[in-house]
Amino acid sequence: MASVFSTLHESLRQVLSQRLGWFELREVQERACVAISGGSDTLVIAPTAGGKSEAALIPVMDAVLKNGQPGVACLYIAPTKALINDQEERFSAFCLPTSLSVMKWHGDVPKGGRSWKGEPPHFLMITPESLEVLLQERELSQDLRQVRFVIVDELHAFVETDRGVHLRVLLDRLDELAGRKIQRIGLSATAGNPQEILSWLSDGRQGQKLVEVAPAPREKHFSFIIEPDEDLRTSALVRVVTGRKALVFVNSRSGAEHLMKALSGRVRNLHIHHSSLSPVMRRKAEEAFLSEDGACIVCTSTLELGIDIGDLDVVVQVGPPDTVSSFLQRMGRSGRRGRPAFVVFVLETPCQLLCSCAIIECAIDRRVENLHPPEQPYNVLLQQLFLALQKGRTGWGTLMKTLLARPAFSGIRPTELERLIRHLVDEGFIATDGEMLMPGTEAERVLGRSNWKDLYSVIAGGGEYRAMTPEGEAVGKLDARFVNSHSDGDVTLGGQIWSMVKCDEGHNIVVVVPSVAGGARTFWRGSGEAGFSGLICERAGAIRKERTTRLPLGDPERAILHNALQTIPKEVDGSGLFVRERKRAGRRIVEVYSFHGSRFNRVLALLLVHCLGEKSRVSSGDFLLRVSGAGKQDTIARVIAALEAVRALSPGEIAEILPAPQRDAWKFAGLLSDHLFRKTVLPDYYHITEFKQRLAGMAVTALPPSAPEPGTGE
């Protein structure tokens, strides 16, 4: 397409044609140029390696070259430092030949490199946390007054988190600093509800455009290994990756360490990559992968995002991923530069095969999970409240007006904010002088260390220890609970075995030295499998209803899938709740088939226990809830009545029943009373609104006792 290409600034056209060999733009780039040059806030949805970065960079560069002015012209915001490091080379290849400057600013950049003298860069690449730091710099922040564009990469990684709320607040503050509406551009490979996410990004400030380009049809190869024995499964995995450049995805950090230990000595040039390893260790793995010899990396979602890891031969998925979105990101690592994508699933059970088929079918149908931003983001509200107070005395009314004006806090009522402030005053976190508010002694003690730097991020980090060698070399991070329970034992971290020899609780440091012992199985809080999304489970229910999959499985895999489907009663599909009674070990067990997602089933199980009474016991899995202790007579009727009672509960009643999660997942939760913590955290933690909406229209069906006995579909 030459229509847009011919209108680009001459120096940009020269870079594209002479250095990159481009004489036309891809469809996504052409359409993005039209939307962005028209001044609209824009969300670009395109598959991994589909040219999204250039789709944003080209029109922004064109505008900057044609309308040059001092100050930072564009902020590029990414969720990880590694992605910024990777994209810096790409941005520089485009920008530097046109005399546009590029700078990165994040925590791994030496302090001397996080500043500028004289002219600021045209493009500043930064994380939300470092942008918060920069906005506190009185002189440097003034150079952001000229920002005209903000590019947010991997937008889907922000939307459902407190970091996403923080990002939205930062974008509002940039508008205020500039005195105008800065154009916002989001980039994402996946989103089930892109129009809603665009509205979330734009906040209705000005025109908005969605640029969504379907992936081009290309050849994809899938292979399945189903083996219940762990040793045999590991041997099969070794055969798959031997002699190949491979990424092996697992669903947790502890799972990655366990698999790394099992593969050590059996796979050449083996590395590991996850979020609790030091930046040096992660970079070592990335560099090994980009070398001529290649490598095999055992990794978690840290290598899902847009880091360019070059050509690879195979993506291995150990166990199905939790979401279709993750699968698409991981599959997108393979099949680049004209080669077919090749994904091997290494599975333990027939149920995992069913879920893997459901994931691939959703991907074929271009169905991806919807993203749901937090409704009650009190963690970020507390951060912004104290950031405002630490700058100086602030009037009560002014503070409330400023905070409630943020679209990110639109779900918080004035009375709730007033109640929160009064609680903080009572607890000594806020001091008063008439109508004026200022940080109290407790805030100074808890938050005021190192010039209030804890307020620059909403990421909770208090539950981890830094693992350091005696020489001061960083190895990674360990869960505090693990350290406290194994304080004089061994640990596996980064694929190596270490002995913990000293623990400094005051500075959250544990000193480690190499060991030759067996090593404990390391765990991290929240690193267990979350279970499958509702979208995956609903598709699995549909496969049961259709009695087969659309995928061209081999005969052995098709037989395994057929046997798995036969264990589920024939009346069950993905549309409602199906209840049946059976005897198990002489006891009456009521089983509730629910293909609505693991999180939905966990919430339903907790509420069922409440409605059935303390003597009942309810366990939940991906597809099935098991109820015991529901009585000896009319148990089916009692369970169905309890399900109807759950359906009748209000969101407030549900929040009162569900147990509160551990506070340390929220950085500023310690400032809240138990009542405020429950009220503010539970709606988003359990996704109560979504749960109510799903349950509202579900039919509850009693199955005949003669239905086939279920197997392990949980």
XYZ file of C-alpha atoms in Angstrom:
714
model
C 0.000 0.000 0.000
C 1.652 3.208 -1.170
C -1.007 5.804 -0.326
C 0.196 6.468 3.224
C 3.833 5.580 2.536
C 4.188 8.349 -0.043
C 2.951 10.986 2.418
C 5.518 10.181 5.115
C 8.351 12.584 5.905
C 11.193 12.151 3.429
C 13.808 11.106 5.998
C 11.417 8.497 7.421
C 10.756 7.091 3.947
C 14.505 6.843 3.394
C 14.993 4.885 6.618
C 12.175 2.512 5.716
C 13.295 1.941 2.131
C 17.093 2.145 2.278
C 17.794 0.598 5.668
C 14.853 -1.789 6.053
C 13.890 -2.457 2.439
C 10.294 -1.338 2.973
C 8.469 0.318 0.070
C 4.971 -0.097 1.429
C 3.285 -0.609 4.789
C 1.379 -3.583 6.145
C -2.379 -3.261 6.525
C -2.171 -2.728 10.290
C 0.440 0.015 9.820
C -1.528 1.727 7.057
C -4.725 1.786 9.112
C -2.925 2.858 12.295
C -1.265 5.744 10.443
C -4.665 7.017 9.303
C -6.177 6.743 12.802
C -3.224 8.258 14.668
C -2.574 11.060 12.185
C -6.240 12.003 12.593
C -5.639 12.711 16.287
C -7.722 9.878 17.754
C -6.791 7.806 20.768
C -6.062 4.469 19.118
C -5.916 0.815 20.138
C -4.021 -1.454 17.740
C -4.858 -5.164 18.001
C -2.696 -7.449 15.879
C -1.033 -10.846 16.367
C 2.436 -11.290 17.816
C 5.094 -10.295 15.238
C 2.341 -8.582 13.238
C 4.025 -5.163 13.051
C 2.224 -3.449 15.963
C 5.262 -1.562 17.243
C 5.936 -0.035 13.837
C 2.219 0.706 13.440
C 2.522 3.144 16.348
C 6.098 4.299 15.801
C 5.821 5.285 12.117
C 2.944 7.815 12.413
C 4.386 9.256 15.629
C 7.824 9.691 14.033
C 6.189 11.248 10.991
C 4.361 13.812 13.135
C 7.466 14.640 15.186
C 9.618 15.092 12.073
C 7.036 17.317 10.391
C 6.233 19.397 13.487
C 9.468 19.387 15.465
C 9.431 21.109 18.849
C 11.520 20.965 22.040
C 10.942 18.565 24.923
C 9.995 14.912 25.023
C 7.622 14.263 22.115
C 6.594 10.680 22.881
C 6.521 8.425 25.926
C 6.726 4.689 25.280
C 5.414 2.823 28.350
C 5.946 -0.932 28.719
C 5.085 -3.386 31.524
C 8.612 -4.798 31.868
C 12.153 -3.493 31.825
C 13.167 -6.402 29.592
C 10.683 -5.326 26.925
C 12.034 -1.777 27.010
C 15.590 -3.081 26.650
C 14.503 -5.162 23.671
C 12.512 -2.395 21.978
C 15.259 0.205 22.459
C 17.242 -1.313 19.590
C 14.196 -1.286 17.297
C 13.296 2.319 18.129
C 16.899 3.421 17.678
C 17.133 1.743 14.260
C 14.188 3.848 13.112
C 14.876 7.092 14.954
C 18.615 7.715 15.053
C 19.121 7.952 11.249
C 16.511 10.740 11.228
C 18.279 12.586 14.095
C 15.530 11.718 16.576
C 16.933 10.667 19.951
C 15.852 7.732 22.124
C 16.427 7.142 25.848
C 15.320 4.435 28.264
C 14.612 5.077 31.946
C 13.966 2.275 34.421
C 15.366 0.767 37.604
C 18.117 -1.257 35.907
C 19.536 1.808 34.131
C 22.447 3.280 36.166
C 21.388 6.377 38.069
C 23.617 8.582 35.933
C 21.748 7.428 32.838
C 18.354 8.377 34.251
C 18.599 12.060 33.426
C 19.568 14.392 30.632
C 21.500 17.586 30.295
C 20.433 20.081 27.698
C 18.028 18.737 25.100
C 15.741 15.930 26.337
C 15.183 12.845 24.155
C 12.436 12.846 21.546
C 11.374 9.334 22.618
C 11.516 8.308 26.278
C 11.011 4.587 27.025
C 9.840 4.019 30.588
C 7.822 1.868 33.023
C 4.876 3.292 35.013
C 6.900 3.179 38.227
C 9.808 5.123 36.723
C 7.360 7.623 35.228
C 6.020 8.210 38.747
C 9.591 8.920 39.868
C 10.151 11.282 36.940
C 6.976 13.226 37.699
C 8.378 13.937 41.175
C 11.465 15.589 39.597
C 10.646 19.300 39.499
C 13.016 20.264 36.691
C 13.049 17.176 34.478
C 9.281 16.731 34.647
C 8.857 20.124 32.985
C 10.250 18.615 29.782
C 7.155 16.399 29.694
C 4.948 19.435 29.038
C 5.599 19.008 25.310
C 4.626 15.322 25.149
C 2.185 14.787 22.291
C 1.935 10.990 22.220
C 1.937 8.141 24.727
C 2.400 4.600 23.381
C 1.428 1.830 25.833
C 2.807 -1.536 24.727
C 1.262 -4.876 25.756
C -1.757 -2.995 27.093
C -3.542 -6.224 28.045
C -0.837 -6.882 30.662
C -1.952 -3.747 32.544
C -5.745 -3.701 32.318
C -6.749 -6.103 35.113
C -4.084 -5.019 37.612
C -3.374 -2.195 40.048
C -0.514 -1.213 37.734
C -3.139 -0.527 35.087
C -5.030 1.753 37.473
C -1.758 3.501 38.324
C -1.076 3.889 34.589
C -4.451 5.568 34.012
C -3.782 8.028 36.838
C -0.347 8.812 35.398
C -1.890 9.502 31.987
C -4.350 11.934 33.591
C -1.534 13.709 35.412
C 0.413 14.009 32.152
C -2.612 15.714 30.585
C -2.706 18.142 33.512
C 1.020 18.837 33.242
C 0.771 19.475 29.497
C -2.441 21.482 29.800
C -4.061 19.486 26.974
C -5.155 16.007 25.984
C -2.131 13.927 25.017
C -2.892 11.364 22.325
C -2.910 7.792 23.697
C -1.976 4.742 21.627
C -2.352 1.208 22.978
C -0.811 -1.945 21.501
C -1.996 -5.481 22.232
C -1.969 -8.920 20.664
C -5.107 -10.117 22.449
C -8.298 -8.733 23.974
C -11.735 -10.314 24.018
C -13.462 -6.935 24.450
C -11.241 -4.476 22.543
C -13.813 -1.673 22.286
C -14.214 -1.635 26.074
C -10.438 -1.621 26.542
C -10.105 1.294 24.121
C -12.701 3.202 26.159
C -10.759 2.322 29.322
C -7.586 3.753 27.758
C -9.187 6.872 26.290
C -11.621 7.727 29.131
C -13.902 9.443 26.605
C -11.526 12.413 26.364
C -11.593 12.680 22.569
C -12.139 10.634 19.413
C -11.094 7.011 19.561
C -10.314 4.457 16.869
C -9.928 0.693 17.036
C -7.495 -0.815 14.532
C -7.935 -4.579 14.639
C -6.298 -6.836 12.086
C -6.965 -10.558 11.981
C -3.933 -12.838 11.815
C -3.109 -13.988 8.314
C -3.799 -17.688 7.731
C -0.613 -19.652 8.234
C 0.394 -23.212 8.797
C 0.474 -24.434 12.396
C 1.590 -27.807 13.702
C 0.414 -29.222 17.032
C 1.579 -32.367 18.772
C 0.382 -33.943 22.029
C 2.226 -36.129 24.521
C -0.065 -37.602 27.201
C 1.880 -39.491 29.867
C 0.850 -39.905 33.535
C 4.327 -40.976 34.697
C 6.513 -37.941 35.438
C 9.821 -39.611 34.553
C 8.488 -40.853 31.215
C 6.950 -37.442 30.560
C 10.307 -35.761 31.200
C 12.082 -38.215 28.887
C 9.571 -37.457 26.144
C 10.195 -33.738 26.633
C 13.947 -34.288 26.344
C 13.417 -36.015 22.992
C 11.309 -33.091 21.745
C 13.844 -30.347 22.554
C 17.112 -32.182 21.838
C 18.898 -30.464 18.964
C 16.232 -27.771 18.759
C 15.975 -24.138 19.734
C 13.059 -24.331 22.162
C 10.995 -22.399 24.670
C 9.415 -24.647 27.306
C 6.529 -22.839 29.014
C 5.288 -23.873 32.446
C 2.550 -22.194 34.469
C 4.436 -21.300 37.663
C 7.882 -20.355 38.956
C 8.064 -23.380 41.243
C 7.103 -25.598 38.306
C 9.886 -24.042 36.233
C 12.484 -24.740 38.929
C 11.258 -28.320 39.359
C 11.408 -29.016 35.615
C 14.808 -27.334 35.303
C 16.167 -29.703 37.936
C 14.695 -32.716 36.103
C 16.197 -31.635 32.747
C 19.655 -30.664 34.036
C 22.386 -32.764 32.438
C 19.985 -34.110 29.814
C 19.549 -31.043 27.580
C 22.412 -29.031 26.099
C 22.617 -25.275 26.743
C 19.688 -25.297 29.162
C 18.534 -22.073 30.844
C 15.665 -20.838 33.008
C 13.727 -17.554 32.941
C 11.114 -16.304 35.423
C 10.254 -13.166 37.373
C 12.042 -14.136 40.608
C 15.464 -14.471 38.975
C 17.932 -11.603 38.933
C 18.051 -9.409 35.794
C 21.567 -10.716 35.096
C 20.371 -14.331 35.026
C 17.403 -13.485 32.807
C 19.602 -11.574 30.362
C 22.031 -14.494 30.258
C 19.198 -16.789 29.155
C 17.999 -14.316 26.506
C 21.517 -13.822 25.119
C 22.122 -17.578 24.975
C 18.925 -17.998 23.008
C 19.986 -15.376 20.467
C 23.403 -16.971 19.932
C 24.155 -19.079 16.857
C 24.049 -22.290 18.887
C 20.634 -21.458 20.331
C 19.349 -22.797 23.620
C 16.451 -24.383 25.454
C 14.808 -22.071 27.988
C 12.369 -23.253 30.650
C 10.214 -20.190 31.283
C 6.993 -18.767 32.659
C 4.911 -15.894 31.286
C 8.000 -13.636 31.436
C 8.767 -14.663 27.842
C 5.169 -14.282 26.655
C 5.507 -10.561 26.035
C 6.959 -8.987 22.920
C 10.662 -9.627 23.567
C 12.234 -10.631 20.245
C 13.803 -14.032 20.789
C 14.417 -14.602 17.086
C 13.789 -17.843 15.235
C 13.003 -20.953 17.209
C 12.129 -24.491 16.297
C 9.457 -25.394 18.815
C 7.304 -24.036 21.638
C 6.592 -26.630 24.323
C 3.663 -26.156 26.686
C 3.918 -28.278 29.855
C 0.298 -28.613 30.918
C -2.321 -26.391 29.252
C -2.029 -22.632 29.892
C -4.727 -21.027 32.042
C -6.065 -18.718 29.320
C -6.450 -18.557 25.556
C -4.666 -15.209 25.688
C -1.532 -16.813 27.167
C -1.649 -19.579 24.571
C -1.776 -17.076 21.700
C 1.145 -15.127 23.148
C 3.186 -18.300 23.588
C 2.320 -19.771 20.205
C 3.255 -16.413 18.683
C 6.850 -17.004 19.777
C 7.025 -19.704 17.077
C 6.369 -19.638 13.357
C 8.072 -16.338 12.596
C 9.873 -15.344 9.412
C 7.783 -17.598 7.196
C 8.165 -20.820 9.182
C 5.141 -22.822 10.418
C 4.336 -22.504 14.106
C 5.118 -25.721 15.990
C 3.656 -26.262 19.468
C 4.035 -29.457 21.501
C 1.742 -30.024 24.502
C 3.252 -32.239 27.211
C 0.297 -33.404 29.301
C -0.370 -35.619 32.299
C -4.077 -36.503 32.069
C -6.861 -36.960 29.492
C -8.591 -33.965 31.089
C -5.589 -31.807 30.156
C -5.944 -33.020 26.563
C -9.598 -31.925 26.595
C -8.606 -28.473 27.860
C -5.806 -28.175 25.301
C -8.257 -28.949 22.501
C -10.667 -26.362 23.922
C -7.906 -23.725 23.974
C -6.909 -24.363 20.355
C -10.540 -24.329 19.192
C -11.078 -20.961 20.915
C -7.966 -19.640 19.176
C -9.237 -20.884 15.801
C -12.536 -19.072 16.419
C -10.611 -15.934 17.528
C -12.272 -16.036 20.933
C -10.182 -14.579 23.750
C -10.984 -13.820 27.389
C -12.532 -10.432 28.159
C -10.447 -8.123 30.335
C -12.039 -6.608 33.459
C -10.384 -3.563 35.089
C -10.555 -3.334 38.917
C -13.778 -1.775 40.200
C -12.536 -0.734 43.665
C -8.833 0.184 43.278
C -8.249 1.344 46.856
C -4.620 0.226 46.770
C -3.850 2.849 44.113
C -6.157 5.379 45.782
C -4.064 5.134 48.961
C -0.865 5.549 46.952
C -2.132 8.678 45.202
C -3.569 10.089 48.436
C -0.214 9.977 50.220
C 1.702 11.155 47.145
C -0.478 14.273 47.276
C -0.032 14.741 51.032
C 3.747 14.302 51.074
C 4.094 17.318 48.767
C 2.624 19.609 51.427
C -0.455 20.457 53.472
C -3.654 19.898 51.516
C -7.229 20.917 52.211
C -9.676 18.101 52.940
C -12.059 19.211 50.194
C -9.262 19.774 47.679
C -7.848 16.306 48.274
C -11.220 14.611 47.842
C -12.023 16.617 44.725
C -8.647 15.827 43.140
C -8.857 12.093 43.793
C -12.502 11.634 42.826
C -11.935 13.538 39.570
C -9.743 10.676 38.350
C -11.728 8.382 36.017
C -9.789 5.444 37.483
C -11.559 6.068 40.824
C -15.060 6.563 39.397
C -16.301 3.445 41.208
C -15.502 4.934 44.628
C -18.226 7.065 46.233
C -17.429 10.308 48.110
C -18.804 8.857 51.349
C -16.441 5.871 51.046
C -13.420 8.120 50.496
C -14.433 10.306 53.439
C -14.754 7.207 55.647
C -11.292 6.079 54.519
C -9.707 9.447 55.329
C -11.327 9.509 58.787
C -9.946 6.023 59.468
C -6.451 7.155 58.430
C -6.766 10.168 60.747
C -7.867 7.955 63.653
C -4.930 5.586 63.089
C -2.338 8.371 62.913
C -1.565 8.039 59.205
C -2.979 11.513 58.548
C -2.574 14.534 60.821
C -5.008 17.455 60.746
C -4.803 21.181 61.345
C -8.352 22.392 61.015
C -9.390 21.497 57.462
C -5.787 20.957 56.386
C -4.371 17.435 56.058
C -0.754 16.267 56.171
C 1.129 12.974 56.671
C 0.850 11.695 60.244
C 3.510 10.032 62.358
C 2.422 6.538 61.297
C 2.681 7.492 57.626
C 6.168 8.887 58.245
C 7.154 5.632 59.953
C 5.597 3.196 57.462
C 5.840 5.066 54.147
C 8.313 7.893 54.648
C 11.560 5.926 54.411
C 14.032 6.996 51.695
C 12.076 10.087 50.731
C 8.748 8.231 50.353
C 10.072 6.012 47.562
C 7.677 3.186 48.521
C 4.894 5.326 47.065
C 6.331 5.243 43.547
C 5.047 1.721 42.888
C 1.884 -0.240 43.692
C 3.684 -3.568 43.262
C 3.726 -5.506 46.530
C 7.222 -6.703 47.383
C 7.212 -7.160 51.137
C 6.593 -10.895 50.900
C 9.957 -11.692 49.310
C 13.595 -11.943 50.360
C 16.463 -11.042 48.052
C 18.827 -13.996 47.660
C 22.442 -12.740 47.601
C 25.827 -14.449 47.572
C 28.395 -13.442 50.238
C 30.101 -11.389 47.489
C 26.928 -9.345 46.978
C 25.847 -10.931 43.691
C 22.064 -11.017 43.264
C 20.639 -14.471 42.528
C 16.926 -13.725 42.694
C 14.011 -13.503 45.104
C 12.496 -16.076 47.464
C 9.077 -16.159 49.077
C 9.234 -15.062 52.727
C 7.121 -18.014 53.868
C 9.494 -20.407 52.138
C 12.556 -18.769 53.709
C 10.998 -18.813 57.180
C 10.100 -22.499 56.909
C 13.452 -23.566 55.371
C 15.796 -21.017 56.972
C 18.656 -23.488 57.424
C 17.997 -25.664 54.376
C 18.668 -25.824 50.655
C 16.819 -24.129 47.846
C 16.633 -24.453 44.065
C 16.834 -21.091 42.310
C 17.872 -20.389 38.755
C 18.385 -24.091 38.137
C 21.096 -24.261 40.812
C 21.065 -25.614 44.363
C 21.907 -23.149 47.115
C 22.245 -23.370 50.887
C 20.702 -20.547 52.896
C 23.346 -19.613 55.467
C 22.094 -16.315 56.890
C 18.789 -14.463 56.999
C 18.605 -10.685 57.555
C 14.942 -10.023 58.326
C 15.517 -6.299 58.769
C 16.638 -5.869 55.161
C 14.755 -8.852 53.662
C 17.999 -10.491 52.517
C 18.968 -14.154 52.645
C 22.608 -15.062 52.003
C 23.081 -18.181 49.856
C 26.095 -20.265 48.829
C 26.324 -23.056 46.229
C 25.394 -26.513 47.500
C 25.605 -30.074 46.224
C 22.675 -31.326 48.308
C 19.309 -32.312 46.895
C 17.613 -28.935 47.200
C 14.091 -28.221 48.407
C 11.217 -27.693 46.000
C 10.993 -23.913 46.069
C 7.606 -22.236 46.219
C 6.328 -18.691 45.864
C 3.093 -17.198 47.108
C 0.574 -17.206 44.272
C 2.697 -19.411 42.026
C 0.268 -22.330 41.999
C -1.944 -22.982 39.003
C -4.958 -20.672 39.007
C -7.071 -23.076 36.957
C -8.691 -22.556 33.591
C -10.642 -19.512 32.440
C -14.388 -19.617 31.962
C -13.923 -19.392 28.195
C -11.779 -22.547 28.117
C -14.133 -24.491 30.376
C -17.220 -23.489 28.401
C -15.568 -24.673 25.180
C -14.627 -27.951 26.901
C -18.308 -28.369 27.791
C -19.249 -27.730 24.172
C -16.765 -30.399 23.035
C -18.487 -32.809 25.425
C -21.853 -31.916 23.916
C -20.498 -32.388 20.376
C -18.749 -35.616 21.508
C -15.543 -34.768 19.654
C -13.122 -32.014 18.715
C -12.680 -30.283 15.384
C -8.919 -30.804 15.597
C -7.360 -33.491 13.368
C -6.014 -35.608 16.231
C -4.143 -38.827 15.678
C -5.910 -42.080 16.505
C -4.234 -42.539 19.943
C -5.060 -38.982 21.038
C -8.612 -39.226 19.689
C -9.155 -42.432 21.673
C -7.843 -40.792 24.863
C -10.129 -37.793 24.327
C -13.112 -40.066 23.630
C -12.537 -41.934 26.893
C -12.254 -38.644 28.788
C -15.544 -37.394 27.341
C -17.282 -40.651 28.229
C -16.593 -40.049 31.925
C -18.829 -36.944 31.828
C -22.622 -37.531 31.843
C -24.050 -37.192 28.349
C -26.556 -34.522 29.423
C -23.797 -32.132 30.502
C -22.748 -29.226 28.300
C -21.204 -25.847 29.023
C -24.447 -23.924 29.525
C -25.623 -24.465 33.115
C -25.199 -26.426 36.340
C -25.841 -30.181 36.368
C -26.406 -31.966 39.685
C -26.293 -35.704 40.368
C -26.017 -37.952 43.391
C -23.841 -41.029 43.702
C -22.426 -43.200 46.430
C -18.704 -43.162 47.035
C -17.031 -45.320 49.689
C -20.424 -45.792 51.341
C -21.162 -42.055 51.488
C -23.642 -39.951 49.571
C -21.811 -37.488 47.348
C -23.524 -34.823 45.282
C -21.622 -33.714 42.210
C -22.253 -30.401 40.482
C -20.895 -30.156 36.947
C -19.985 -26.553 36.179
C -18.083 -25.585 33.018
C -17.753 -21.907 33.907
C -14.146 -21.593 35.014
C -12.037 -22.517 38.009
C -12.466 -19.161 39.743
C -16.264 -19.304 39.371
C -16.280 -22.802 40.865
C -14.107 -21.787 43.825
C -16.474 -18.937 44.702
C -19.524 -21.157 44.226
C -18.019 -23.809 46.529
C -17.413 -21.276 49.322
C -20.953 -19.927 49.078
C -22.485 -23.413 48.931
C -20.839 -24.330 52.234
C -22.392 -21.237 53.797
C -25.872 -22.029 52.465
C -25.736 -25.762 53.283
C -24.376 -25.393 56.804
C -21.125 -26.049 58.646
C -21.377 -29.851 58.430
C -21.164 -29.795 54.652
C -17.916 -30.023 52.716
C -17.498 -28.762 49.153
C -14.419 -29.216 46.985
C -14.056 -27.587 43.586
C -12.128 -28.229 40.390
C -12.140 -26.952 36.836
C -15.359 -28.755 35.838
C -16.773 -30.294 38.999
C -17.810 -29.533 42.581
C -18.213 -32.386 45.084
C -20.568 -31.910 48.036
C -20.540 -34.167 51.092
C -22.323 -33.872 54.426
C -25.470 -32.448 52.837
C -27.743 -34.867 54.706
C -28.982 -38.425 54.267
C -32.353 -37.636 52.707
C -33.277 -35.472 49.709
C -29.661 -34.457 49.206
C -30.179 -33.478 45.564
C -33.071 -31.209 46.530
C -31.037 -29.665 49.365
C -28.092 -28.892 47.097
C -30.335 -27.423 44.387
C -32.076 -25.291 47.026
C -28.656 -24.117 48.231
C -27.686 -23.193 44.660
C -30.848 -21.106 44.388
C -30.015 -19.488 47.734
C -26.572 -18.579 46.382
C -28.208 -17.091 43.296
C -30.391 -14.881 45.528
C -27.460 -13.412 47.478
C -26.661 -9.746 46.862
C -23.084 -8.660 46.047
C -22.803 -7.191 49.542
C -23.942 -10.442 51.160
C -21.473 -12.412 49.043
C -18.648 -10.123 50.155
C -19.591 -10.699 53.801
C -19.502 -14.498 53.383
C -16.286 -14.990 51.407
C -13.008 -15.230 53.348
C -10.555 -12.361 53.109
C -7.341 -13.092 51.184
C -3.845 -12.547 52.549
C -3.135 -8.822 52.865
C 0.421 -8.943 51.547
C -0.770 -9.163 47.936
C -1.790 -5.472 48.258
C 1.047 -3.101 49.004
C -0.904 -0.598 51.102
C -3.442 -2.973 52.675
C -1.793 -2.542 56.083
C -3.285 0.948 56.268
C -6.843 -0.417 56.215
C -9.012 -1.812 58.994
C -10.331 -5.359 58.555
C -13.751 -3.998 57.604
C -12.363 -1.572 55.015
C -9.986 -4.202 53.654
C -12.807 -6.675 53.055
C -15.079 -4.036 51.559
C -12.456 -2.698 49.179
C -10.596 -5.850 48.142
C -13.143 -8.661 47.896
C -15.233 -7.359 44.949
C -12.185 -7.386 42.658
C -10.375 -10.365 44.192
C -13.355 -12.685 43.703
C -14.806 -10.821 40.682
C -18.167 -10.774 42.449
C -19.981 -8.759 39.766
C -18.918 -11.180 37.038
C -19.855 -14.151 39.246
C -23.352 -12.755 39.821
C -23.853 -12.058 36.126
C -22.777 -15.573 35.137
C -24.943 -17.286 37.748
C -28.063 -15.187 37.141
C -29.262 -16.913 33.983
C -27.982 -20.441 34.587
C -30.369 -23.357 34.529
C -29.894 -25.936 37.301
C -30.600 -29.480 36.088
C -30.908 -32.639 38.193
C -29.340 -35.630 36.424
C -30.681 -39.184 36.749
C -28.692 -41.467 39.052
C -28.027 -43.826 36.153
C -25.695 -41.324 34.459
C -22.173 -42.678 33.821
C -19.789 -42.402 36.737
C -17.523 -39.365 36.289
C -13.773 -39.688 36.235
C -11.134 -37.132 36.917
C -12.548 -34.101 35.122
C -11.741 -31.661 37.884
